[in-house]
């Protein structure tokens, strides 16, 4: 006689459901730990560069230059009045490239839906022309003058209706590269450690700040901040480097060599991109990016004019009639119009935020989000 109490074997369908639930739970725990929970990098980094404000790599601020010009002009007023009739006012040469037929970007399965795996996307000449040939509305909304930095903030817009783009420009002059600083959320290097831009800015007594490259969203890429190297496990993204002599250069993944830039005095290095201009102010013919990043989005970017002079831009977006956001081609054209030689795309979307004198001055998508790092200038 069989024991009626003997346990019965679980049906196959129940086993499949149970295994599926357990597997989903395991994946969920892994993703929670790897992509959500903060964990410190447990490193203080390695010092690779220092900026001495007393060295030869110092630059004159515009106000100092104006004062100097005023003093010298008073001494030379008699001479200049005699020669003024023979001096013609010089005008900058402007070269306009005729619009070309739009070339559709390549699309691959690997980068269609997410930001993994970069590819070369040709710049959109029609979009570039729509910026360079358009009338730009500009309003100065604030400024700051200190001993080591001068900052002028502009709100600008181009286009109309559903094509309107609104962006904020910080025209920055500093006395040396060390004035441009960076900060980590909670002053801690690591993954998924986040804070809001305003909190990080206030912690460091910043007069001005902008979001960085969100280095803490991944474990790949170069990270050099304030002359300290935290990691250099490279990926396929472009790199932007600010050197101690005040110069800025952008690199493709193939061009970049960590040892080389460190030997040259890398003060800051960001890894997001892509690079936008060719070093002479011209828009690149293609961008090393993904489909999603190549479309219209809120943006932040850093631009280089000359040692001691930099342009930072934050583009609002996803708000039709106020600002649609910018494609990479449009952003590159904006940076070129601002007089930049090199320019580099920082993290964007909800991360695109600019802070000045105690508050966020742009209109971030969805109110913005917590991020891992900022670029700032102390007050």
Short mmCIF file of C-alpha atoms in Angstrom, two decimals:
data_model
loop_
_atom_site.label_atom_id
_atom_site.label_comp_id
_atom_site.label_asym_id
_atom_site.label_seq_id
_atom_site.Cartn_x
_atom_site.Cartn_y
_atom_site.Cartn_z
CA UNK A 1 0.00 0.00 0.00
CA UNK A 2 1.46 3.38 -1.06
CA UNK A 3 2.09 6.09 1.52
CA UNK A 4 -0.55 8.74 0.85
CA UNK A 5 1.59 11.38 2.59
CA UNK A 6 4.52 10.94 0.22
CA UNK A 7 5.38 14.32 -1.36
CA UNK A 8 4.43 14.75 -4.95
CA UNK A 9 6.92 15.91 -7.54
CA UNK A 10 6.61 19.56 -8.67
CA UNK A 11 5.09 19.86 -12.15
CA UNK A 12 7.44 20.92 -14.95
CA UNK A 13 5.55 24.16 -15.58
CA UNK A 14 5.91 25.14 -11.91
CA UNK A 15 9.64 24.41 -12.00
CA UNK A 16 10.05 26.64 -15.05
CA UNK A 17 8.16 29.52 -13.40
CA UNK A 18 10.15 29.17 -10.17
CA UNK A 19 13.48 29.11 -12.00
CA UNK A 20 12.47 32.16 -14.02
CA UNK A 21 11.53 34.11 -10.88
CA UNK A 22 14.77 33.15 -9.14
CA UNK A 23 16.84 34.13 -12.20
CA UNK A 24 15.03 37.47 -12.50
CA UNK A 25 15.62 38.13 -8.81
CA UNK A 26 19.35 37.36 -9.19
CA UNK A 27 19.65 39.68 -12.19
CA UNK A 28 17.73 42.38 -10.31
CA UNK A 29 20.08 42.16 -7.33
CA UNK A 30 23.12 42.35 -9.63
CA UNK A 31 21.75 45.38 -11.48
CA UNK A 32 20.82 47.07 -8.21
CA UNK A 33 24.36 46.65 -6.93
CA UNK A 34 26.15 47.51 -10.19
CA UNK A 35 23.97 50.28 -11.59
CA UNK A 36 22.20 51.85 -8.61
CA UNK A 37 23.98 51.33 -5.30
CA UNK A 38 26.95 53.70 -4.80
CA UNK A 39 30.33 52.16 -4.18
CA UNK A 40 33.58 53.99 -3.60
CA UNK A 41 36.57 53.41 -5.86
CA UNK A 42 38.70 53.08 -2.72
CA UNK A 43 41.47 55.16 -4.25
CA UNK A 44 42.93 58.60 -3.70
CA UNK A 45 44.38 58.55 -7.20
CA UNK A 46 47.87 59.47 -8.33
CA UNK A 47 49.05 63.07 -8.65
CA UNK A 48 50.17 63.62 -12.25
CA UNK A 49 50.11 67.44 -12.58
CA UNK A 50 50.17 70.61 -10.53
CA UNK A 51 49.41 74.21 -11.39
CA UNK A 52 51.53 76.93 -9.82
CA UNK A 53 49.81 80.29 -10.16
CA UNK A 54 53.21 81.99 -10.02
CA UNK A 55 54.60 80.20 -13.09
CA UNK A 56 54.81 81.52 -16.61
CA UNK A 57 51.48 79.88 -17.52
CA UNK A 58 49.44 82.85 -16.37
CA UNK A 59 47.02 84.94 -18.43
CA UNK A 60 45.73 88.49 -18.25
CA UNK A 61 42.04 89.03 -17.62
CA UNK A 62 40.11 91.32 -20.01
CA UNK A 63 39.55 93.96 -17.32
CA UNK A 64 43.30 94.18 -16.66
CA UNK A 65 43.94 94.51 -20.37
CA UNK A 66 41.36 97.30 -20.67
CA UNK A 67 42.92 99.19 -17.77
CA UNK A 68 46.32 98.83 -19.37
CA UNK A 69 44.97 100.06 -22.71
CA UNK A 70 43.33 103.06 -21.02
CA UNK A 71 46.59 104.07 -19.35
CA UNK A 72 48.60 103.77 -22.53
CA UNK A 73 46.00 105.55 -24.65
CA UNK A 74 46.14 108.62 -22.41
CA UNK A 75 49.90 108.81 -22.97
CA UNK A 76 49.60 108.39 -26.72
CA UNK A 77 46.46 110.47 -27.30
CA UNK A 78 48.29 113.22 -29.18
CA UNK A 79 50.05 110.77 -31.51
CA UNK A 80 46.94 108.74 -32.17
CA UNK A 81 44.88 111.84 -33.02
CA UNK A 82 47.45 112.82 -35.65
CA UNK A 83 47.51 109.37 -37.24
CA UNK A 84 43.86 108.37 -36.88
CA UNK A 85 42.91 109.49 -40.39
CA UNK A 86 45.34 107.03 -41.95
CA UNK A 87 44.30 103.99 -39.88
CA UNK A 88 41.52 101.80 -41.20
CA UNK A 89 39.38 99.71 -38.85
CA UNK A 90 40.14 96.04 -39.40
CA UNK A 91 37.22 93.63 -39.85
CA UNK A 92 37.32 89.87 -39.29
CA UNK A 93 37.15 87.67 -42.34
CA UNK A 94 34.07 85.45 -42.36
CA UNK A 95 33.99 82.41 -44.60
CA UNK A 96 30.64 80.75 -45.21
CA UNK A 97 30.44 77.22 -46.55
CA UNK A 98 27.55 76.60 -48.90
CA UNK A 99 25.02 74.01 -47.65
CA UNK A 100 25.58 70.50 -48.96
CA UNK A 101 23.19 67.66 -49.56
CA UNK A 102 22.23 66.01 -46.28
CA UNK A 103 23.96 62.69 -45.72
CA UNK A 104 22.10 60.14 -43.62
CA UNK A 105 24.02 58.66 -40.69
CA UNK A 106 24.92 55.01 -40.63
CA UNK A 107 22.84 52.92 -38.22
CA UNK A 108 23.90 49.68 -36.69
CA UNK A 109 22.08 47.14 -34.55
CA UNK A 110 24.61 47.59 -31.73
CA UNK A 111 23.92 51.29 -31.17
CA UNK A 112 20.32 51.75 -32.28
CA UNK A 113 18.70 51.84 -28.84
CA UNK A 114 21.44 52.62 -26.34
CA UNK A 115 24.77 54.38 -25.84
CA UNK A 116 27.04 51.33 -26.09
CA UNK A 117 29.29 50.95 -29.09
CA UNK A 118 30.21 54.11 -30.96
CA UNK A 119 30.28 54.61 -34.71
CA UNK A 120 31.11 57.40 -37.16
CA UNK A 121 28.10 59.59 -37.97
CA UNK A 122 28.57 62.17 -40.72
CA UNK A 123 27.84 65.76 -39.75
CA UNK A 124 24.67 67.30 -41.13
CA UNK A 125 25.67 70.23 -43.35
CA UNK A 126 22.10 71.52 -43.61
CA UNK A 127 21.79 71.65 -39.82
CA UNK A 128 25.16 73.40 -39.55
CA UNK A 129 24.12 75.97 -42.14
CA UNK A 130 20.83 76.59 -40.31
CA UNK A 131 22.86 77.73 -37.29
CA UNK A 132 25.70 79.62 -38.96
CA UNK A 133 23.40 81.55 -41.31
CA UNK A 134 20.67 82.28 -38.77
CA UNK A 135 20.07 85.36 -36.65
CA UNK A 136 20.94 84.72 -33.00
CA UNK A 137 19.05 86.48 -30.21
CA UNK A 138 21.42 87.23 -27.34
CA UNK A 139 20.89 88.67 -23.87
CA UNK A 140 23.57 89.17 -21.21
CA UNK A 141 21.98 87.98 -17.97
CA UNK A 142 24.83 88.15 -15.46
CA UNK A 143 28.57 88.51 -14.95
CA UNK A 144 31.32 88.03 -12.38
CA UNK A 145 34.72 89.66 -11.97
CA UNK A 146 37.22 88.26 -9.48
CA UNK A 147 40.96 88.26 -8.96
CA UNK A 148 41.48 85.07 -10.98
CA UNK A 149 38.42 84.79 -13.24
CA UNK A 150 35.93 86.81 -15.25
CA UNK A 151 32.66 85.21 -16.38
CA UNK A 152 29.90 86.62 -18.54
CA UNK A 153 26.62 84.69 -18.87
CA UNK A 154 24.44 84.99 -21.96
CA UNK A 155 21.07 83.52 -22.83
CA UNK A 156 20.80 82.96 -26.57
CA UNK A 157 18.32 81.45 -29.01
CA UNK A 158 18.19 80.57 -32.67
CA UNK A 159 15.33 79.39 -34.88
CA UNK A 160 11.60 79.63 -34.35
CA UNK A 161 8.65 77.49 -33.34
CA UNK A 162 9.33 73.78 -33.15
CA UNK A 163 12.90 74.38 -34.40
CA UNK A 164 13.83 76.93 -31.73
CA UNK A 165 17.00 76.22 -29.73
CA UNK A 166 17.67 78.08 -26.47
CA UNK A 167 21.07 77.89 -24.85
CA UNK A 168 23.21 79.48 -22.16
CA UNK A 169 26.80 80.57 -22.77
CA UNK A 170 29.43 81.12 -20.09
CA UNK A 171 32.28 83.18 -21.59
CA UNK A 172 35.12 82.41 -19.16
CA UNK A 173 38.54 84.01 -18.72
CA UNK A 174 40.96 82.76 -16.05
CA UNK A 175 44.46 83.70 -14.92
CA UNK A 176 45.69 80.10 -15.03
CA UNK A 177 44.38 76.62 -15.81
CA UNK A 178 44.17 75.72 -12.13
CA UNK A 179 41.22 78.09 -11.72
CA UNK A 180 39.09 75.63 -13.70
CA UNK A 181 38.40 72.94 -11.14
CA UNK A 182 36.33 69.78 -10.94
CA UNK A 183 34.53 68.09 -8.04
CA UNK A 184 33.06 64.65 -7.33
CA UNK A 185 29.69 64.09 -5.71
CA UNK A 186 30.25 63.79 -1.94
CA UNK A 187 33.93 64.51 -2.69
CA UNK A 188 34.32 60.78 -3.33
CA UNK A 189 35.56 58.97 -6.42
CA UNK A 190 33.50 55.90 -7.30
CA UNK A 191 30.59 54.45 -9.24
CA UNK A 192 26.96 55.55 -8.77
CA UNK A 193 27.94 58.21 -6.22
CA UNK A 194 25.67 61.12 -7.10
CA UNK A 195 24.58 64.54 -5.95
CA UNK A 196 22.92 67.55 -7.53
CA UNK A 197 24.88 70.28 -9.28
CA UNK A 198 23.79 72.98 -6.84
CA UNK A 199 24.89 71.00 -3.80
CA UNK A 200 28.32 70.24 -5.28
CA UNK A 201 28.72 73.87 -6.32
CA UNK A 202 27.82 75.23 -2.89
CA UNK A 203 30.07 72.73 -1.14
CA UNK A 204 33.02 74.15 -3.10
CA UNK A 205 31.95 77.80 -2.90
CA UNK A 206 31.55 77.92 -6.68
CA UNK A 207 30.38 81.08 -8.41
CA UNK A 208 29.77 79.10 -11.59
CA UNK A 209 29.47 75.39 -12.44
CA UNK A 210 28.38 73.02 -15.17
CA UNK A 211 27.81 69.27 -15.26
CA UNK A 212 30.80 67.09 -16.14
CA UNK A 213 30.99 63.82 -18.06
CA UNK A 214 29.13 61.65 -15.49
CA UNK A 215 32.24 59.51 -15.12
CA UNK A 216 30.57 57.53 -12.30
CA UNK A 217 28.01 55.99 -14.65
CA UNK A 218 30.64 53.56 -15.96
CA UNK A 219 33.92 51.96 -14.95
CA UNK A 220 35.67 52.70 -18.24
CA UNK A 221 37.46 55.73 -19.62
CA UNK A 222 40.15 58.14 -18.47
CA UNK A 223 39.51 60.17 -15.30
CA UNK A 224 42.00 62.93 -14.42
CA UNK A 225 40.68 65.62 -12.10
CA UNK A 226 42.59 68.56 -10.65
CA UNK A 227 45.86 66.90 -11.63
CA UNK A 228 45.00 63.51 -10.07
CA UNK A 229 44.62 60.37 -12.18
CA UNK A 230 41.97 57.98 -10.89
CA UNK A 231 41.74 55.57 -13.82
CA UNK A 232 42.92 55.14 -17.40
CA UNK A 233 41.23 51.96 -18.64
CA UNK A 234 40.26 53.32 -22.04
CA UNK A 235 37.13 52.70 -24.07
CA UNK A 236 36.01 53.79 -27.56
CA UNK A 237 34.92 57.31 -26.59
CA UNK A 238 36.70 60.56 -27.53
CA UNK A 239 38.69 62.34 -24.81
CA UNK A 240 39.09 66.02 -23.91
CA UNK A 241 42.15 67.25 -21.97
CA UNK A 242 42.83 70.60 -20.29
CA UNK A 243 46.58 71.02 -19.79
CA UNK A 244 48.41 73.00 -17.13
CA UNK A 245 49.56 75.52 -19.75
CA UNK A 246 45.92 76.44 -20.40
CA UNK A 247 45.59 74.69 -23.75
CA UNK A 248 42.81 72.21 -24.53
CA UNK A 249 42.90 69.37 -27.03
CA UNK A 250 40.44 66.66 -27.98
CA UNK A 251 41.39 63.16 -29.10
CA UNK A 252 39.76 60.21 -30.78
CA UNK A 253 40.14 56.89 -28.96
CA UNK A 254 42.81 55.84 -31.47
CA UNK A 255 44.80 59.06 -31.02
CA UNK A 256 44.68 59.18 -27.23
CA UNK A 257 47.59 57.95 -25.12
CA UNK A 258 47.38 58.45 -21.36
CA UNK A 259 51.14 58.46 -20.78
CA UNK A 260 51.64 61.11 -23.47
CA UNK A 261 49.03 63.57 -22.15
CA UNK A 262 50.23 63.08 -18.58
CA UNK A 263 53.78 63.89 -19.67
CA UNK A 264 52.43 67.09 -21.25
CA UNK A 265 50.72 68.14 -18.01
CA UNK A 266 47.11 66.91 -18.05
CA UNK A 267 45.19 68.91 -15.44
CA UNK A 268 41.70 67.62 -16.35
CA UNK A 269 40.60 64.80 -18.66
CA UNK A 270 36.99 63.99 -19.57
CA UNK A 271 35.71 60.90 -21.36
CA UNK A 272 32.26 61.25 -22.96
CA UNK A 273 32.25 63.18 -26.22
CA UNK A 274 32.32 63.27 -29.05
CA UNK A 275 34.79 65.93 -30.09
CA UNK A 276 33.08 68.55 -32.26
CA UNK A 277 35.68 70.84 -33.88
CA UNK A 278 39.00 70.21 -35.66
CA UNK A 279 41.30 72.56 -33.69
CA UNK A 280 40.81 75.38 -36.18
CA UNK A 281 37.16 76.10 -35.39
CA UNK A 282 35.73 73.96 -38.19
CA UNK A 283 32.97 71.41 -37.59
CA UNK A 284 34.26 67.85 -37.96
CA UNK A 285 33.04 65.89 -40.96
CA UNK A 286 31.88 63.04 -38.69
CA UNK A 287 31.26 62.34 -35.01
CA UNK A 288 32.26 59.31 -32.98
CA UNK A 289 28.92 58.68 -31.29
CA UNK A 290 25.70 56.64 -31.12
CA UNK A 291 22.32 57.08 -32.74
CA UNK A 292 20.69 58.31 -29.56
CA UNK A 293 23.42 60.83 -28.77
CA UNK A 294 23.40 62.09 -32.35
CA UNK A 295 19.74 63.18 -32.14
CA UNK A 296 18.24 66.38 -30.66
CA UNK A 297 18.86 66.49 -26.92
CA UNK A 298 19.67 68.89 -24.10
CA UNK A 299 23.45 69.44 -24.20
CA UNK A 300 26.47 70.71 -22.32
CA UNK A 301 29.82 71.39 -23.95
CA UNK A 302 33.25 72.83 -23.27
CA UNK A 303 35.01 74.97 -25.88
CA UNK A 304 38.55 76.31 -26.16
CA UNK A 305 39.44 79.65 -27.74
CA UNK A 306 42.99 80.27 -26.47
CA UNK A 307 44.93 79.66 -23.24
CA UNK A 308 42.93 81.30 -20.47
CA UNK A 309 39.76 81.76 -22.57
CA UNK A 310 37.03 79.10 -22.64
CA UNK A 311 33.40 78.83 -23.68
CA UNK A 312 30.90 76.60 -21.85
CA UNK A 313 27.44 76.01 -23.32
CA UNK A 314 24.30 74.38 -21.96
CA UNK A 315 21.44 73.78 -24.41
CA UNK A 316 17.93 73.27 -23.07
CA UNK A 317 15.71 70.76 -24.83
CA UNK A 318 12.63 68.56 -25.07
CA UNK A 319 10.41 71.63 -24.66
CA UNK A 320 8.93 72.52 -28.04
CA UNK A 321 8.50 76.24 -28.64
CA UNK A 322 11.12 77.09 -26.02
CA UNK A 323 13.95 74.76 -27.03
CA UNK A 324 13.96 71.48 -28.92
CA UNK A 325 17.52 70.64 -27.94
CA UNK A 326 20.40 70.35 -30.40
CA UNK A 327 21.87 67.65 -32.56
CA UNK A 328 25.63 67.20 -32.45
CA UNK A 329 25.92 69.05 -35.76
CA UNK A 330 23.94 71.99 -34.37
CA UNK A 331 25.95 71.98 -31.14
CA UNK A 332 29.21 71.95 -33.10
CA UNK A 333 28.00 74.90 -35.19
CA UNK A 334 27.08 76.83 -32.03
CA UNK A 335 30.54 76.23 -30.55
CA UNK A 336 32.20 77.29 -33.80
CA UNK A 337 30.10 80.48 -33.88
CA UNK A 338 31.21 81.22 -30.32
CA UNK A 339 34.81 81.37 -31.56
CA UNK A 340 36.02 78.01 -30.26
CA UNK A 341 38.89 76.11 -31.90
CA UNK A 342 38.25 72.84 -30.08
CA UNK A 343 34.92 71.80 -28.57
CA UNK A 344 33.73 68.71 -26.77
CA UNK A 345 30.31 67.31 -25.87
CA UNK A 346 29.82 66.62 -22.15
CA UNK A 347 26.98 64.60 -20.64
CA UNK A 348 23.56 65.87 -21.67
CA UNK A 349 19.88 65.06 -21.36
CA UNK A 350 18.65 65.63 -17.81
CA UNK A 351 22.29 66.14 -16.75
CA UNK A 352 22.63 69.36 -18.77
CA UNK A 353 22.71 72.06 -16.08
CA UNK A 354 24.49 75.37 -15.59
CA UNK A 355 24.80 77.00 -12.17
CA UNK A 356 25.62 80.64 -11.43
CA UNK A 357 25.64 82.64 -8.21
CA UNK A 358 23.55 80.25 -6.12
CA UNK A 359 21.09 78.77 -8.60
CA UNK A 360 20.58 76.69 -11.74
CA UNK A 361 20.07 79.26 -14.49
CA UNK A 362 18.83 77.06 -17.36
CA UNK A 363 15.67 74.93 -17.51
CA UNK A 364 16.85 71.31 -17.19
CA UNK A 365 14.70 68.57 -18.67
CA UNK A 366 12.50 67.12 -15.94
CA UNK A 367 14.11 69.41 -13.40
CA UNK A 368 17.52 67.77 -13.90
CA UNK A 369 19.01 64.79 -12.11
CA UNK A 370 21.73 63.88 -9.65
CA UNK A 371 25.11 63.30 -11.29
CA UNK A 372 28.65 62.30 -10.34
CA UNK A 373 30.74 65.41 -11.09
CA UNK A 374 30.92 69.07 -12.01
CA UNK A 375 33.31 71.58 -13.57
CA UNK A 376 33.41 74.82 -11.57
CA UNK A 377 35.10 78.11 -10.79
CA UNK A 378 35.31 79.22 -7.16
CA UNK A 379 33.99 82.53 -6.02
#
